[in-house]
Amino acid sequence: MAAADELTFHEFQEATDLLAETPDAVTTSKNDQPTPQGHVAVAMGLGGSYGAEEEVEEESDKAALLQGEKQQPGFWTFGYYQSFFDVDTSQVLDRIKGSLLPWPGHNFVRHHLRSRPDLYGPFWICATLAFVLAITGNLTLLLAQRRDPSIHYSPQFHKVTVAGITIYCYAWLVPLALWGFLQWRKGVRERMGPYTFLETVCIYGYSLFIFIPTVVLWLIPVPWLQWLFGVLALALSAAGLVFALWPVVREDSRLAAAALLSTVVLLHTLLALGCKLYFFQPLPPEHMAPPPQATSLHPHTLLPPTLPRSITAS
Amino acid sequence: MAEAAESPGDRGTASPRPLFAGLSDVSISQDIPVEGEITIPMRSHIQEFDSSTLNESVQNTIMRDLKAVGKKFMHVLYPRKSNTLLRDWDLWGPLILCVTLALMLQRGSADSEKDGGPQFAEVFVIVWFGAVTITLNTKLLGGNISFFQSLCVLGYCILPLTVAMLICRLVLLAKPGPVNFVVRFFVVIVMFAWSIVASTAFLADSQPPNRKALAVYPVFLFYFVISWMILTFTPQ
């Protein structure tokens, strides 16, 4: 009957025709799980060496297809920000481990972030670091007072505010400047695109993680040990930053690359040094905590000799 | 009455009488009174929205709210898996606890130097903005708990730490020394652990299992900072 012909599904006809022509082809669909194994089976049939690459390519193609089809919600909706917190515990721990052990060929962004930066890590690492800085700084004062009762102990709550503002400004404004600079130099680069803003924030945020155990270890009142830990942490952290930024900066002119990397390392050093000197100096009762300006660093340099003397005295 | 119209027709054909055939004979008229009470059994707390609570005495209102707050305090002190804190959330308890804690923690006005413990406003801001940040974090990670329910749970679970503050203040009236410090340290540690256990008992179910640690860690940090403020409190 003519009506029955019209009612048949024409897509099926086309698909079966295509399959009849090319019996090796496999039809793909977005959502079914068994097709990756099916792809691997087909690729293995073609040639063993193609197997692994085919699988990786198919997976990345599928991922790109899925990402491209997902509608990006507007920045005023809650769902937009929810996409930045789409991480599991194991992923966060893996990123932290990756930042602790930087390796020359091992790009943090490509290997650990895999183009899915998150805001959870940078935000809570900065919060933890700010509070740990203030608390251990206060503990140092308490321990110093135990040894030398002439030092006046007070809870020094304002240091929490100072620590918080410093760490958050560093971890969010410096990546903004870096991102701006990389965008400006974008034209020079052919091979690798610049990092997005979130990826630079992630690099900086996760690189600050190593300072958390370092700050806790700074409670040990042995000055050369404190400086040793500080230098170690700074070296690891700055190395992580440099290795992450090197692939992007490599194609730029020598001068720009050297200037950028040395500025990054210098700012990081200044942060570590500033934290060490501001939060970890017990003050004699006459001097109240001055704000951390360059001129006030000179009275601070007179203070370290008091610590070893009080240790030997007790 | 379409059904009644059909039934006489059915009766015409010799079939057994349908079940409600007699209904067609009934008409609602004044001589058959329809009386009785149609009441839906209401849960007790819906009556709060009833306008009759406007007419009750102030004492009744206050006592009812205080009893609700007290009941939730008991749930925090003996944490079981129950939904009372989540279902009937209120923010009176957290407000009372936060104000008490901030009043006890603030340094005296005679000490005008920058060094010193937190001011009232600083404690207040830390507690409320900390709770809001943790709630936002939980919701962004994909938890299915409402904003105010989470604030309610976090605020009520400060109760053990407020009790620790009271005990510390009493202990500080005694002679200062290492024993004094050890006692305070022990009390604060126990109450800190109690707060964490209580809040996790209520909040942990709202997250998928592969993100539970991510949601619990900020709660840990929040109560740790409050415990630190309590432990380092020195009276002037």
mmCIF file of N, CA and C in Angstrom, chain A residues 165-207:
data_model
loop_
_atom_site.group_PDB
_atom_site.id
_atom_site.type_symbol
_atom_site.label_atom_id
_atom_site.label_comp_id
_atom_site.label_asym_id
_atom_site.label_seq_id
_atom_site.Cartn_x
_atom_site.Cartn_y
_atom_site.Cartn_z
ATOM 1 N N ILE A 165 44.268 39.212 52.899
ATOM 2 C CA ILE A 165 44.297 40.153 51.780
ATOM 3 C C ILE A 165 45.523 39.912 50.918
ATOM 4 N N THR A 166 46.686 39.697 51.559
ATOM 5 C CA THR A 166 47.910 39.496 50.779
ATOM 6 C C THR A 166 47.810 38.260 49.888
ATOM 7 N N ILE A 167 47.413 37.140 50.485
ATOM 8 C CA ILE A 167 47.415 35.892 49.718
ATOM 9 C C ILE A 167 46.393 35.957 48.589
ATOM 10 N N TYR A 168 45.189 36.461 48.896
ATOM 11 C CA TYR A 168 44.180 36.492 47.841
ATOM 12 C C TYR A 168 44.554 37.450 46.731
ATOM 13 N N CYS A 169 45.117 38.613 47.075
ATOM 14 C CA CYS A 169 45.520 39.539 46.015
ATOM 15 C C CYS A 169 46.611 38.930 45.156
ATOM 16 N N TYR A 170 47.579 38.257 45.810
ATOM 17 C CA TYR A 170 48.646 37.654 45.015
ATOM 18 C C TYR A 170 48.099 36.582 44.098
ATOM 19 N N ALA A 171 47.262 35.699 44.629
ATOM 20 C CA ALA A 171 46.849 34.526 43.856
ATOM 21 C C ALA A 171 45.816 34.843 42.806
ATOM 22 N N TRP A 172 45.235 36.051 42.819
ATOM 23 C CA TRP A 172 44.225 36.364 41.815
ATOM 24 C C TRP A 172 44.610 37.532 40.928
ATOM 25 N N LEU A 173 45.366 38.520 41.433
ATOM 26 C CA LEU A 173 45.715 39.657 40.597
ATOM 27 C C LEU A 173 46.937 39.365 39.740
ATOM 28 N N VAL A 174 47.908 38.638 40.276
ATOM 29 C CA VAL A 174 49.089 38.324 39.473
ATOM 30 C C VAL A 174 48.733 37.419 38.287
ATOM 31 N N PRO A 175 47.877 36.381 38.465
ATOM 32 C CA PRO A 175 47.454 35.629 37.273
ATOM 33 C C PRO A 175 46.707 36.498 36.280
ATOM 34 N N LEU A 176 45.965 37.497 36.766
ATOM 35 C CA LEU A 176 45.264 38.386 35.844
ATOM 36 C C LEU A 176 46.263 39.149 34.994
ATOM 37 N N ALA A 177 47.310 39.675 35.644
ATOM 38 C CA ALA A 177 48.329 40.410 34.895
ATOM 39 C C ALA A 177 49.055 39.487 33.919
ATOM 40 N N LEU A 178 49.361 38.278 34.379
ATOM 41 C CA LEU A 178 50.068 37.321 33.524
ATOM 42 C C LEU A 178 49.225 36.951 32.317
ATOM 43 N N TRP A 179 47.949 36.725 32.545
ATOM 44 C CA TRP A 179 47.036 36.368 31.460
ATOM 45 C C TRP A 179 46.940 37.504 30.460
ATOM 46 N N GLY A 180 46.861 38.731 30.990
ATOM 47 C CA GLY A 180 46.806 39.882 30.104
ATOM 48 C C GLY A 180 48.050 39.986 29.235
ATOM 49 N N PHE A 181 49.209 39.769 29.868
ATOM 50 C CA PHE A 181 50.455 39.834 29.122
ATOM 51 C C PHE A 181 50.514 38.756 28.052
ATOM 52 N N LEU A 182 50.079 37.525 28.394
ATOM 53 C CA LEU A 182 50.122 36.436 27.411
ATOM 54 C C LEU A 182 49.154 36.694 26.266
ATOM 55 N N GLN A 183 48.016 37.275 26.585
ATOM 56 C CA GLN A 183 47.065 37.607 25.523
ATOM 57 C C GLN A 183 47.665 38.650 24.574
ATOM 58 N N TRP A 184 48.395 39.609 25.166
ATOM 59 C CA TRP A 184 48.980 40.663 24.367
ATOM 60 C C TRP A 184 50.023 40.105 23.401
ATOM 61 N N ARG A 185 50.767 39.102 23.861
ATOM 62 C CA ARG A 185 51.811 38.513 23.030
ATOM 63 C C ARG A 185 51.287 37.357 22.202
ATOM 64 N N LYS A 186 49.973 37.230 22.118
ATOM 65 C CA LYS A 186 49.397 36.049 21.476
ATOM 66 C C LYS A 186 49.807 35.923 20.024
ATOM 67 N N GLY A 187 49.987 37.065 19.354
ATOM 68 C CA GLY A 187 50.233 37.022 17.921
ATOM 69 C C GLY A 187 51.524 36.324 17.535
ATOM 70 N N VAL A 188 52.483 36.305 18.481
ATOM 71 C CA VAL A 188 53.803 35.764 18.146
ATOM 72 C C VAL A 188 53.779 34.238 18.092
ATOM 73 N N ARG A 189 52.823 33.666 18.804
ATOM 74 C CA ARG A 189 52.839 32.229 19.024
ATOM 75 C C ARG A 189 52.075 31.500 17.931
ATOM 76 N N GLU A 190 52.645 30.438 17.339
ATOM 77 C CA GLU A 190 51.845 29.671 16.387
ATOM 78 C C GLU A 190 51.360 28.369 16.965
ATOM 79 N N ARG A 191 52.258 27.702 17.686
ATOM 80 C CA ARG A 191 51.936 26.306 17.999
ATOM 81 C C ARG A 191 50.937 26.164 19.136
ATOM 82 N N MET A 192 51.141 26.937 20.188
ATOM 83 C CA MET A 192 50.304 26.659 21.359
ATOM 84 C C MET A 192 49.558 27.914 21.774
ATOM 85 N N GLY A 193 48.275 27.792 21.945
ATOM 86 C CA GLY A 193 47.484 28.943 22.339
ATOM 87 C C GLY A 193 47.774 29.359 23.771
ATOM 88 N N PRO A 194 47.428 30.573 24.121
ATOM 89 C CA PRO A 194 47.666 31.023 25.492
ATOM 90 C C PRO A 194 46.714 30.308 26.449
ATOM 91 N N TYR A 195 47.053 30.351 27.717
ATOM 92 C CA TYR A 195 46.192 29.748 28.715
ATOM 93 C C TYR A 195 45.003 30.657 28.975
ATOM 94 N N THR A 196 43.875 30.060 29.350
ATOM 95 C CA THR A 196 42.752 30.895 29.769
ATOM 96 C C THR A 196 43.047 31.446 31.167
ATOM 97 N N PHE A 197 42.236 32.421 31.567
ATOM 98 C CA PHE A 197 42.446 33.068 32.864
ATOM 99 C C PHE A 197 42.356 32.044 33.986
ATOM 100 N N LEU A 198 41.363 31.145 33.892
ATOM 101 C CA LEU A 198 41.190 30.170 34.964
ATOM 102 C C LEU A 198 42.372 29.234 35.060
ATOM 103 N N GLU A 199 42.980 28.915 33.909
ATOM 104 C CA GLU A 199 44.113 28.004 33.980
ATOM 105 C C GLU A 199 45.290 28.678 34.675
ATOM 106 N N THR A 200 45.513 29.973 34.429
ATOM 107 C CA THR A 200 46.600 30.652 35.140
ATOM 108 C C THR A 200 46.294 30.750 36.629
ATOM 109 N N VAL A 201 45.019 30.995 36.975
ATOM 110 C CA VAL A 201 44.666 31.029 38.398
ATOM 111 C C VAL A 201 44.930 29.673 39.032
ATOM 112 N N CYS A 202 44.609 28.601 38.304
ATOM 113 C CA CYS A 202 44.868 27.254 38.829
ATOM 114 C C CYS A 202 46.351 27.014 39.029
ATOM 115 N N ILE A 203 47.158 27.426 38.051
ATOM 116 C CA ILE A 203 48.610 27.218 38.179
ATOM 117 C C ILE A 203 49.103 27.890 39.454
ATOM 118 N N TYR A 204 48.726 29.151 39.636
ATOM 119 C CA TYR A 204 49.199 29.878 40.806
ATOM 120 C C TYR A 204 48.624 29.313 42.089
ATOM 121 N N GLY A 205 47.340 28.995 42.078
ATOM 122 C CA GLY A 205 46.700 28.500 43.298
ATOM 123 C C GLY A 205 47.309 27.197 43.770
ATOM 124 N N TYR A 206 47.449 26.253 42.852
ATOM 125 C CA TYR A 206 48.006 24.967 43.260
ATOM 126 C C TYR A 206 49.488 25.076 43.599
ATOM 127 N N SER A 207 50.193 26.054 42.997
ATOM 128 C CA SER A 207 51.617 26.165 43.329
ATOM 129 C C SER A 207 51.806 26.702 44.736
#
